[in-house]
XYZ file of C-alpha atoms in Angstrom:
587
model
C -8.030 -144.555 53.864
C -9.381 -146.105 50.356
C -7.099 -149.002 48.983
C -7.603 -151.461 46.126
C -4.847 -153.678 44.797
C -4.155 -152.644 41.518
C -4.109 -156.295 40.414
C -3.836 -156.069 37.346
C -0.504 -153.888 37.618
C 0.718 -156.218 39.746
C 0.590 -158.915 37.392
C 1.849 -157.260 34.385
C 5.510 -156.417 36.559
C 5.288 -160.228 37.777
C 3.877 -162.021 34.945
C 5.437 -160.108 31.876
C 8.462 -158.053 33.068
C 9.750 -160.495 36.150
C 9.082 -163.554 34.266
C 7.614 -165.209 37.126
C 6.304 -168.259 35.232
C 9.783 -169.330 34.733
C 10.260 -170.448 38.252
C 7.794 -173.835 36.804
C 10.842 -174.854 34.764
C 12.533 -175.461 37.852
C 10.227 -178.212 39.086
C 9.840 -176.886 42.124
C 6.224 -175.352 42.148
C 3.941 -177.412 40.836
C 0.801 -176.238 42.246
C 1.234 -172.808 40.981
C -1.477 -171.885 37.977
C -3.064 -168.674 36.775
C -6.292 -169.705 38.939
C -4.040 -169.780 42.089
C -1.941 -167.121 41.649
C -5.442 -165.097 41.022
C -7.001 -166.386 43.992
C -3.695 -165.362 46.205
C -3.777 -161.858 44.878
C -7.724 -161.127 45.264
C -7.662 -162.441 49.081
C -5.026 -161.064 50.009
C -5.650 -158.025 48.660
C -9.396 -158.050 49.951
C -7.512 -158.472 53.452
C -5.703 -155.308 52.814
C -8.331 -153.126 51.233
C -11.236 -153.819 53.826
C -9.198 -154.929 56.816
C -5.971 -153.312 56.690
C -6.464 -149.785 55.174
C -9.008 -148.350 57.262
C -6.308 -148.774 60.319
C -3.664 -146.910 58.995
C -4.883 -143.828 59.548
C -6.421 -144.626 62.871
C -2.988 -146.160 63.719
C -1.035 -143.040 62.746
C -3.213 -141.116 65.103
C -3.435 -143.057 68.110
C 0.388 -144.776 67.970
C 1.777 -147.619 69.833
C 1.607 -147.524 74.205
C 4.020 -148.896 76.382
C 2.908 -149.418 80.054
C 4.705 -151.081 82.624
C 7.373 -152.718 80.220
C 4.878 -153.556 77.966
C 3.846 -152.332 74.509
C 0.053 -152.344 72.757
C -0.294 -151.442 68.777
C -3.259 -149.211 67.975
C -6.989 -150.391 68.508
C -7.822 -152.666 66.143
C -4.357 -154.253 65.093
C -4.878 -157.008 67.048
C -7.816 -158.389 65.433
C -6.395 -157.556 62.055
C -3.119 -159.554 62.915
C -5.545 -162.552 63.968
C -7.322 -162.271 60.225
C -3.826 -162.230 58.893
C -2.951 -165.611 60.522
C -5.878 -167.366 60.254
C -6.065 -166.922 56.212
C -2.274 -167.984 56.123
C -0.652 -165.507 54.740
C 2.400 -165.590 56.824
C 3.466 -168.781 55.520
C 3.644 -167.956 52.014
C 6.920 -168.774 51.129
C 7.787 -171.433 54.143
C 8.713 -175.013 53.657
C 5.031 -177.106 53.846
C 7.029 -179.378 56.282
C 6.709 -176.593 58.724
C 3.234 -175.533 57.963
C 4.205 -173.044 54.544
C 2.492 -172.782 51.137
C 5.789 -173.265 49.640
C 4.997 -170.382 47.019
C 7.474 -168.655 44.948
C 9.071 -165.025 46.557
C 7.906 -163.622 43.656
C 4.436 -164.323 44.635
C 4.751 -163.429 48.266
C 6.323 -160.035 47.348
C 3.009 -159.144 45.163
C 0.588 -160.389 48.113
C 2.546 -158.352 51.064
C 3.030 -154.994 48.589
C -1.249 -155.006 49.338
C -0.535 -155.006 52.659
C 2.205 -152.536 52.621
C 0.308 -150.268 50.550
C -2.589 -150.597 52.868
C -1.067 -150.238 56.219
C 3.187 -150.038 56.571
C 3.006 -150.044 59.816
C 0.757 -153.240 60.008
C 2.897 -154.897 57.587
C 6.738 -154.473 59.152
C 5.225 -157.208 61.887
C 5.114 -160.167 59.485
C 7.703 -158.800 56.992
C 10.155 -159.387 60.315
C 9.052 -162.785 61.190
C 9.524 -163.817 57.184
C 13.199 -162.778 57.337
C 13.393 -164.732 60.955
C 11.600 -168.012 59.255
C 14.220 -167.540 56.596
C 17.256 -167.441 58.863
C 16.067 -170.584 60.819
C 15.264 -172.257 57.561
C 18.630 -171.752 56.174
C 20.944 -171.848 59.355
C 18.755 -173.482 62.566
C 19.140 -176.996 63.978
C 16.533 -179.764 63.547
C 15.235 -179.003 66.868
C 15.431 -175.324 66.678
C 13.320 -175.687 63.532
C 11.029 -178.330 64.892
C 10.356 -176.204 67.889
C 10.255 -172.453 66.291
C 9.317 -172.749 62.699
C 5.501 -174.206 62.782
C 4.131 -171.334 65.394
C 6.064 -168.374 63.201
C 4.901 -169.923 60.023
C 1.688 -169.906 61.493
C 1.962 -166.045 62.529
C 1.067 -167.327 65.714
C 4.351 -166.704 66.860
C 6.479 -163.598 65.278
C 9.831 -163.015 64.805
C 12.347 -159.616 65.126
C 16.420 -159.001 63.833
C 18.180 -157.502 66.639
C 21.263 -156.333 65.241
C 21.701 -152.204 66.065
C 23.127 -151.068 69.297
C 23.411 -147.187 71.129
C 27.180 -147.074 70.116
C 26.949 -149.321 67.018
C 24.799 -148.145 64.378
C 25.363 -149.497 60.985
C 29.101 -150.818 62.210
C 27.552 -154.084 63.362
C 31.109 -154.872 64.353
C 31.218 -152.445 67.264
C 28.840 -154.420 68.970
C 28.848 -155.328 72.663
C 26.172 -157.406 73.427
C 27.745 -160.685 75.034
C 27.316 -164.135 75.037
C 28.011 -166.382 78.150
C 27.605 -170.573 77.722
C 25.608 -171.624 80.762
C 26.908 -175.052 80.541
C 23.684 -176.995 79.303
C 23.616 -176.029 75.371
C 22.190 -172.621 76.018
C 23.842 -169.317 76.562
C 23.034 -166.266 78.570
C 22.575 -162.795 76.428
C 23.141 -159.428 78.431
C 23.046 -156.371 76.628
C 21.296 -153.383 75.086
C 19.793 -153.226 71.266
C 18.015 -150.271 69.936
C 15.943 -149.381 66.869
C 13.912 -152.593 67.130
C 11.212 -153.189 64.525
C 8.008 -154.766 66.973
C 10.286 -155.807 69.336
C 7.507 -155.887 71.465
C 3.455 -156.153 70.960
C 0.501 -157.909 72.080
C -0.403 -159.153 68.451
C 0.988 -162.554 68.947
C 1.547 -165.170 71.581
C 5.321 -165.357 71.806
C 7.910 -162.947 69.883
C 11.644 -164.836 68.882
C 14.378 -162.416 68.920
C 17.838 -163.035 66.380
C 20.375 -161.987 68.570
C 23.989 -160.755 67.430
C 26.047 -160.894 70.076
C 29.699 -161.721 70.888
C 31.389 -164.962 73.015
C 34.185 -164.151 75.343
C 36.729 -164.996 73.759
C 35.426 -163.652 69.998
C 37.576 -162.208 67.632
C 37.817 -158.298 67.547
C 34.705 -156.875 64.436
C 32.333 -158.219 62.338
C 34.468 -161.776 62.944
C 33.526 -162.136 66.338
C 30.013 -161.843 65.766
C 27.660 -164.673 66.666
C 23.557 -165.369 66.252
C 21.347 -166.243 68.989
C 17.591 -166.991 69.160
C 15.891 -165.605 72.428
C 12.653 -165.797 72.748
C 10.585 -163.570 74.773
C 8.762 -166.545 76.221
C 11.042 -170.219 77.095
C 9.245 -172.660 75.033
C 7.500 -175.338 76.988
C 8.284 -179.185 75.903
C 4.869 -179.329 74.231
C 5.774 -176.452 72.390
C 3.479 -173.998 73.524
C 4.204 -170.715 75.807
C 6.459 -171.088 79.015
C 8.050 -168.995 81.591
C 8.526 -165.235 81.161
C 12.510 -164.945 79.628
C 15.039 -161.945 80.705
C 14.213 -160.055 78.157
C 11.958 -156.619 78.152
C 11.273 -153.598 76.333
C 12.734 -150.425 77.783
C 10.827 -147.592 75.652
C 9.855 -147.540 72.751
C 10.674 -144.413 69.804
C 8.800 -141.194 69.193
C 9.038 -141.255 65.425
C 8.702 -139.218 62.033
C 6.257 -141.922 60.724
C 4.848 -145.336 61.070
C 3.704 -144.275 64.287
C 1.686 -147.543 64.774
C 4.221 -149.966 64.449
C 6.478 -149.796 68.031
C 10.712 -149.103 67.444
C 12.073 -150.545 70.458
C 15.020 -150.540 73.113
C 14.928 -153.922 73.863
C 17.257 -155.191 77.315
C 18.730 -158.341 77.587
C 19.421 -159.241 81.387
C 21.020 -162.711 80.996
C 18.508 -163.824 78.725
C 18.559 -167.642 78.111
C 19.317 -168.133 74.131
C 20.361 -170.766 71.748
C 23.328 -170.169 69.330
C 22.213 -170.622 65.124
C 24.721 -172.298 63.371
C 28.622 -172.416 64.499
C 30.267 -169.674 66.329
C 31.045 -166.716 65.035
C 29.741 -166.998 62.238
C 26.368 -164.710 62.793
C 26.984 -161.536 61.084
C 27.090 -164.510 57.382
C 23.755 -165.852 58.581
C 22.329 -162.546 59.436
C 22.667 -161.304 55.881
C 19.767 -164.434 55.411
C 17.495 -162.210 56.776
C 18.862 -158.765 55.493
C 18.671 -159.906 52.463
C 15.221 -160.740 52.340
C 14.679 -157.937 54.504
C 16.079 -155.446 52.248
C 14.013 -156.823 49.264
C 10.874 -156.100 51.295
C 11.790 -152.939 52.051
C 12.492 -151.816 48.844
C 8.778 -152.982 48.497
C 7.633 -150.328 50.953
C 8.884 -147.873 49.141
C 6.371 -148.997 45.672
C 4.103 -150.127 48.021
C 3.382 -146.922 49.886
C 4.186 -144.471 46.521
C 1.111 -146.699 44.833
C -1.331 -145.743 48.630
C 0.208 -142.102 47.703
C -0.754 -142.409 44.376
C -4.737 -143.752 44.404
C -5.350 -140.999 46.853
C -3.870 -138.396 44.987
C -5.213 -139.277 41.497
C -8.712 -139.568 43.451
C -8.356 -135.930 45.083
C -7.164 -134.607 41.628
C -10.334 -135.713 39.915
C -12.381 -134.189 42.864
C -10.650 -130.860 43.425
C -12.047 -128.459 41.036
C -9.885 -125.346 40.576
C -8.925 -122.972 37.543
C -9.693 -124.344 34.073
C -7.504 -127.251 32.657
C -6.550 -127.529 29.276
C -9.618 -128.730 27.198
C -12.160 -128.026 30.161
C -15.362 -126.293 29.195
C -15.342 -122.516 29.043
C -17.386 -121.888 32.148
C -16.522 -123.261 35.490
C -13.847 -124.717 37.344
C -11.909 -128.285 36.630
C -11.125 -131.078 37.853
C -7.235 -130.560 38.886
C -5.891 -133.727 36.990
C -6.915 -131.595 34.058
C -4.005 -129.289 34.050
C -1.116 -130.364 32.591
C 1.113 -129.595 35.633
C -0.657 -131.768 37.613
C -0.724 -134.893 35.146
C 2.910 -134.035 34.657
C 2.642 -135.026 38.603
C 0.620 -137.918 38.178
C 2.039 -139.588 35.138
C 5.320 -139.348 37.076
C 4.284 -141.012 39.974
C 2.818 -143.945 38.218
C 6.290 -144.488 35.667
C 8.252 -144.600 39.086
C 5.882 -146.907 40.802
C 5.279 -149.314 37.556
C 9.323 -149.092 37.390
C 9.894 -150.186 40.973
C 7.634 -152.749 40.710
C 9.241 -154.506 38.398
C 12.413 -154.347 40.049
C 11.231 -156.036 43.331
C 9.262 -158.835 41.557
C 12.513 -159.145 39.269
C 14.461 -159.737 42.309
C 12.338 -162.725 44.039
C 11.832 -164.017 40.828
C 15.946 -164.413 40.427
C 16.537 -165.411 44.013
C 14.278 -168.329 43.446
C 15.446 -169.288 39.853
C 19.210 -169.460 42.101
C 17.786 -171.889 44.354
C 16.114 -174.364 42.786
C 16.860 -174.554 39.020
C 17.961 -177.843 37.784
C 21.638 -176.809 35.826
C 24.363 -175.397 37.881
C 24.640 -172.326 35.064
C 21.418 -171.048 35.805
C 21.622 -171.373 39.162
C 25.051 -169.554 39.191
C 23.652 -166.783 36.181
C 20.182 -166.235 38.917
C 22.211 -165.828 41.750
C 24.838 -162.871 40.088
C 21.738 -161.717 39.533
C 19.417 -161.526 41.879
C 22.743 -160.212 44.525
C 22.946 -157.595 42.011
C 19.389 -156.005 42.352
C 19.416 -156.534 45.655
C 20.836 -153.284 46.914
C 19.242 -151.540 43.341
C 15.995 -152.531 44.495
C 16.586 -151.564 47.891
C 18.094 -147.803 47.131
C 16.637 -146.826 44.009
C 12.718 -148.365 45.001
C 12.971 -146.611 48.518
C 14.185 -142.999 47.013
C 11.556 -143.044 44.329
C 8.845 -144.019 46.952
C 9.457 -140.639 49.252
C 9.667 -139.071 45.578
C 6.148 -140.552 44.719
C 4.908 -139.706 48.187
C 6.373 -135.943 48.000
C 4.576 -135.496 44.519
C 1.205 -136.678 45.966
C 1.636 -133.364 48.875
C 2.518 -131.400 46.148
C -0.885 -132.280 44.089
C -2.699 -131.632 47.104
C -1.538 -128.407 47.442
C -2.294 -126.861 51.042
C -4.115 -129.672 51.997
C -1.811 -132.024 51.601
C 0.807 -129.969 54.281
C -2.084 -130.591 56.738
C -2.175 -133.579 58.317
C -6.091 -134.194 58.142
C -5.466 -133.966 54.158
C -4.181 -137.534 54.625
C -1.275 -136.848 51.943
C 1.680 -136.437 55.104
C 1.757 -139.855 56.593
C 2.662 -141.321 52.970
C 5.416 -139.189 53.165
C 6.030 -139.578 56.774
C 5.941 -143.211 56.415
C 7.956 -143.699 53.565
C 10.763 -141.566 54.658
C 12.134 -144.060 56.711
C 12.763 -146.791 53.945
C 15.967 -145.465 52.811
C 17.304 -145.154 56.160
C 16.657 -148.368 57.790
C 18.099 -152.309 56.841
C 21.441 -150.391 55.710
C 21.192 -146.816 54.555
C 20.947 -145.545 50.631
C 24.178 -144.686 50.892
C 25.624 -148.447 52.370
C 23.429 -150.219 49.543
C 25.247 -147.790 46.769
C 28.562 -148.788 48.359
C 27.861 -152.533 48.296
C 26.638 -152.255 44.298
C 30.198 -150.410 43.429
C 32.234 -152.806 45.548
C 30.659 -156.881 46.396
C 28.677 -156.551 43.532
C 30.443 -155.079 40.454
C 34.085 -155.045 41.382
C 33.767 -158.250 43.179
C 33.187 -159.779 40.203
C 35.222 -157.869 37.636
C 31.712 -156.448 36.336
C 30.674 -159.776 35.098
C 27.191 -159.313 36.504
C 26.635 -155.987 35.364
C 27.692 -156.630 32.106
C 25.103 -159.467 31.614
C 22.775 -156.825 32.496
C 23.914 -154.372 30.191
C 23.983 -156.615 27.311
C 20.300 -157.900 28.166
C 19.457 -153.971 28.265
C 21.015 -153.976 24.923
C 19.420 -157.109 23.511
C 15.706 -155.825 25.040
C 16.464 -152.308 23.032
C 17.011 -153.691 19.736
C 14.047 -155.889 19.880
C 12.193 -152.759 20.773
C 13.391 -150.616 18.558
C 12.466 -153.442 15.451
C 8.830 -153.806 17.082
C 6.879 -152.072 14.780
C 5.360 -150.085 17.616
C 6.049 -146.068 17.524
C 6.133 -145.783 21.507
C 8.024 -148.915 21.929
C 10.657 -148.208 19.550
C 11.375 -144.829 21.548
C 11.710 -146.218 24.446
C 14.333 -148.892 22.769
C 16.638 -145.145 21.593
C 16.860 -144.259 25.067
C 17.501 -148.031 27.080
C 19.793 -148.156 24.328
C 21.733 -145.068 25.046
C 21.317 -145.482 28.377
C 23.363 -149.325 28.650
C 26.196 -147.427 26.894
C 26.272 -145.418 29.400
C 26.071 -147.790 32.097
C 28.771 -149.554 30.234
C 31.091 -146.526 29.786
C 30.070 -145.588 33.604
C 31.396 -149.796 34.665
C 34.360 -149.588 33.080
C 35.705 -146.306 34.381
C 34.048 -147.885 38.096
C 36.366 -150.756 37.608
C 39.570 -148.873 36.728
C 39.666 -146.759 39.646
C 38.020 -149.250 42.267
C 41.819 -150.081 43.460
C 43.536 -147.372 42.716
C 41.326 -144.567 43.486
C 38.631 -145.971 45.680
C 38.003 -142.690 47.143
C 36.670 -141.378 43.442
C 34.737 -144.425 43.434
C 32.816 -143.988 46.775
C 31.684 -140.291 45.492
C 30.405 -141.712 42.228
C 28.542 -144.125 43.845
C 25.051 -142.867 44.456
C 24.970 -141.923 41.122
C 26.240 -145.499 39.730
C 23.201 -147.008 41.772
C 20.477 -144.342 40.682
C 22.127 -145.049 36.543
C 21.889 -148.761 37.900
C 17.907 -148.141 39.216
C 17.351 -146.526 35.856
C 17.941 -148.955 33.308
C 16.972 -152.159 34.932
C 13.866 -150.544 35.647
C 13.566 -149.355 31.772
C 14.774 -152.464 30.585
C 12.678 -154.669 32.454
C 9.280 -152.413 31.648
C 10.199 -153.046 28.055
C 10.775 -156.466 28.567
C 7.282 -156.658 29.796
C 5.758 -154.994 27.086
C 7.552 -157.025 24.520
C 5.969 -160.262 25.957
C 2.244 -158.683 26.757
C -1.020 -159.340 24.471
C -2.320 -155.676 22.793
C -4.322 -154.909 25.986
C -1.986 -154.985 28.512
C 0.779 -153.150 26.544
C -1.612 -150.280 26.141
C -2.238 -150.122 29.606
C 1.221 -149.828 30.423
C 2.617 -148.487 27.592
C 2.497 -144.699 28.468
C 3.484 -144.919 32.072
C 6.783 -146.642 30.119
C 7.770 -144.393 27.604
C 7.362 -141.377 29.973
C 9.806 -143.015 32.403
C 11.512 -143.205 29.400
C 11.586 -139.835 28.059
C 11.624 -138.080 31.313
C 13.785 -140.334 33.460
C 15.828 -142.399 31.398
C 16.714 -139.930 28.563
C 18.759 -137.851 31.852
C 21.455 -141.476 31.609
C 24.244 -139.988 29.796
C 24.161 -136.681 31.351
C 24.797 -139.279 34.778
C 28.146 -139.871 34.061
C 29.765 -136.419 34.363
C 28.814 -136.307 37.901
C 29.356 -139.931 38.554
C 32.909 -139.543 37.267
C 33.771 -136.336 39.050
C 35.693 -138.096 41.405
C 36.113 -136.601 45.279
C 38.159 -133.675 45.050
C 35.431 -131.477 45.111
C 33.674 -133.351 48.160
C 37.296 -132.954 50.101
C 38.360 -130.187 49.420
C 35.471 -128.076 50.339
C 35.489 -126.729 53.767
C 32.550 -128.177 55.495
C 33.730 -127.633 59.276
C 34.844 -130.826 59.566
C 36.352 -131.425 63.293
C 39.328 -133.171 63.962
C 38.425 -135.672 67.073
């Protein structure tokens, strides 16, 4: 596989429509310059385009192997992951105290999209330990982070989230995996967790497992739940790798895609572990890691529909076939010459240039909330980075299997065969929308923690800045722009219209809300993609707003324009879901 970071995308969504160099005001990154940010970009994305890409292909074919309890990634993923660590680039975001760059999210988002694009697979290993570093960051002891942090900052050490169980899947309250104090400060964890993301590998030295499990004498649900670290290896008093712990793989999962990154069944056979923060209290400090977790899966999904897309736009330019419109009179074309095709194309770059912007948006926010200096825009950030959490999530994972289905579809035959190269895109992204909470759980948590648990306040900032961003577009002078400011514009009053009839029935029809809400998020996904694009444009010099401009006001015209004609199915309500006779059994 052929990658190269499109650089210069990248840092018209961060730059322009995230606002990234806001996160100076705060004080807290002073290192951070053009030159820097630059530098970050080109190495890392170097890494991915000469290191990483031309093992995802490689790794889709040959697939993880588990022997005797153990697993190995696909030849050549080793040496890779060694690259990775020495250059750093696990530690983006960490605390220097432990070893990190200290760099903004927003930053580390745009470096790990390379390797995402380049090699999914490849990247779920350090996009893991990031959410563990995280967790321990925000919730360990001084001695759990003295011990842990430095060797998974490093990469030499990596980290997993074990939360799903056989009989628990997304009910993380259902879960039985117990908890036993051994008398001494540590605990023993016995029990079963499935569905685990390189739960086990020979990349690095030692591999720390986040536990949820439950004490005896726990409350009954999500309550009861507590966190425990448990590493694969007991840390020696030096710090370096000690006895073997209770812990093993049991198998690991024959899957759709991302064959080269193992899925685990991990068993815990009174494993010694070390509660995080107070008891009961795990399934709070878990969300640490979700959170950041779901973020960076919601960058998968660009990440792999921009791989889908420089393959396809390359085989479109090399496929010759018919005569496109405006091709000489003898001979076939180029595909990307017929106007079905670029309809293809163009689409796949509006959905990717609109994700983009809605990932970047989202670690831009999250660290504007943490370390602004006024209590207002701490509190303003934080609305709203929670609020594009699960958008970015949802909406950026749907459009990438969109992106990826449109590159098969340009490939025509070829791209239904695997040696075409098109299918593992689509294999690969398929599984975005299904894993760190389902599509479906992330449109549930917009409708209800996120807009009715604030009385809309959040959204409503959002609409108005939609509504703010379209008149300023509309009185730019600039034909395309000013289009695109018509339809953000009727698109926040419908988002508005759609909010208001979300909040009315959230309590007294919560039922009608629940059916609507897919659609709420995908209205959601719409404008705050639109209205950051155009925020972006607004604030770029002439040459970067017409290289972006056209991917924007097709989104626009194509995408966007379908807002109002949202709201008849949002507000539908569920009468025609329950009524219908799908076979349901009564258990």
């Amino acid at each position: 596989m052929s990658y190269t970071a499109p650089i210069a995308d990248i840092r018209f969504a961060l730059d322009a429509c995230a606002g990234l160099w806001r996160v100076r005001e705060t004080g807290a990154f002073p290192d951070l310059d053009e030159s820097l940010l630059e530098a970050i970009l080109e190495g890392v994305g170097a890494l991915s385009g000469d290191v990483l890409a031309p093992l995802n292909a490689s790794g889709d074919r040959e697939g993880v192997r588990f022997s005797n309890g153990r697993v190995f990634a696909p030849t050549g993923f080793a040496a890779a992951y060694s690259q990775f660590v020495e250059a750093g680039w696990q530690g983006m975001t960490a605390d220097v105290a432990h070893g990190g760059q200290g760099m903004p999210r927003g930053v580390a988002l745009a470096a790990h999209e390379t390797i995402h694009s380049a090699n999914m697979a490849f990247g779920l290993a350090p996009m893991l330990t990031l959410g563990a570093i995280e967790a321990l960051e925000a919730h360990g002891s001084m001695e759990q982070k003295a011990i842990y942090l430095p060797k998974l900052v490093s990469g030499v050490w990596s980290g997993t989230m074990n939360l799903t169980e056989p009989q628990a899947g997304s009910d993380v309250g259902a879960l039985q995996t117990r908890a036993v104090s051994a008398g001494d400060g540590s605990y023993r964890i016995t029990g079963q967790k499935i569905f685990i993301t390189w739960g086990d590998h020979d990349l690095a030295e030692n591999i720390v497992h986040l536990v949820l499990a439950r004490l005896p004498d726990a409350p009954a649900g999500s309550r009861g739940v507590s966190l425990f670290l448990v590493p694969k290896f007991l840390p020696t008093d030096a710090g370096g790798v000690g006895q073997a712990n209770a812990v093993r793989c049991l198998g690991v999962e024959r899957k759709m895609g991302i064959h080269g990154s193992p899925t685990c069944t991990m068993g815990y056979e009174e494993a010694t572990g070390w509660l995080i923060g107070g008891e009961n209290e795990g399934l709070a400090m878990m969300f640490t890691m979700m959170n950041s977790a779901r973020i960076n899966v919601a960058l998968q999904g660009v990440a792999v529909a921009e791989a889908a897309y420089q393959k396809t736009i390359a085989y479109a330019h090399e496929r010759l076939q018919g005569r496109g419109e405006g091709a000489p009179a003898k001979g076939a074309s180029p595909i990307a010459m017929h106007a079905d095709v670029r309809r293809m194309l163009l689409t796949m770059r509006a959905l990717i240039q609109a994700g983009r912007a809605i990932c970047y948006a989202a670690g831009v926010e999250a660290d504007i909330a943490t370390h602004a200096q006024d209590d207002e825009t701490r509190r303003a950030a934080r609305a709203r980075a929670d609020l594009l959490v699960p958008i970015a999530k949802a909406w950026c994972t749907d459009r990438g299997v969109e992106v990826a289905s449109l590159g098969v579809q340009v490939h025509g035959g070829m791209g239904f065969v695997e040696d075409g190269g098109a299918a593992q895109f689509y294999r690969d992204a398929r599984i975005a929308p299904i894993y760190e909470g389902t599509n479906g759980i992330q449109a549930i948590d917009l409708i209800g923690r996120k807009v009715a648990g604030d009385g809309g306040a959040a959204m409503r900032a959002l609409i108005l800045e939609a509504r703010d961003v379209a008149h300023r577009a509309r009185d730019s002078g600039r034909p395309r722009l000013a289009r695109i400011g018509v339809r953000l514009s009727a698109a926040a009053d419908t988002m508005d219209e759609a909010t208001t009839w979300l909040l009315a029935v959230s309590d007294s029809a919560r039922r009608d809300a629940l059916a609507g809400a897919d659609t709420y998020l995908r209205l959601a996904g719409d404008l705050t993609a639109a209205m950051l694009t155009a925020r972006g444009l607004l604030q770029s010099d002439v040459a970067t707003a017409e290289a972006q401009e056209t991917a924007a006001l097709f989104f626009a015209e194509t995408i966007l324009a379908l807002a109002p004609s949202r709201l008849a199915a949002l507000t539908l309500g569920a009468d025609v879901l329950f009524d219908t006779d799908l076979g349901d059994a009564v258990v």
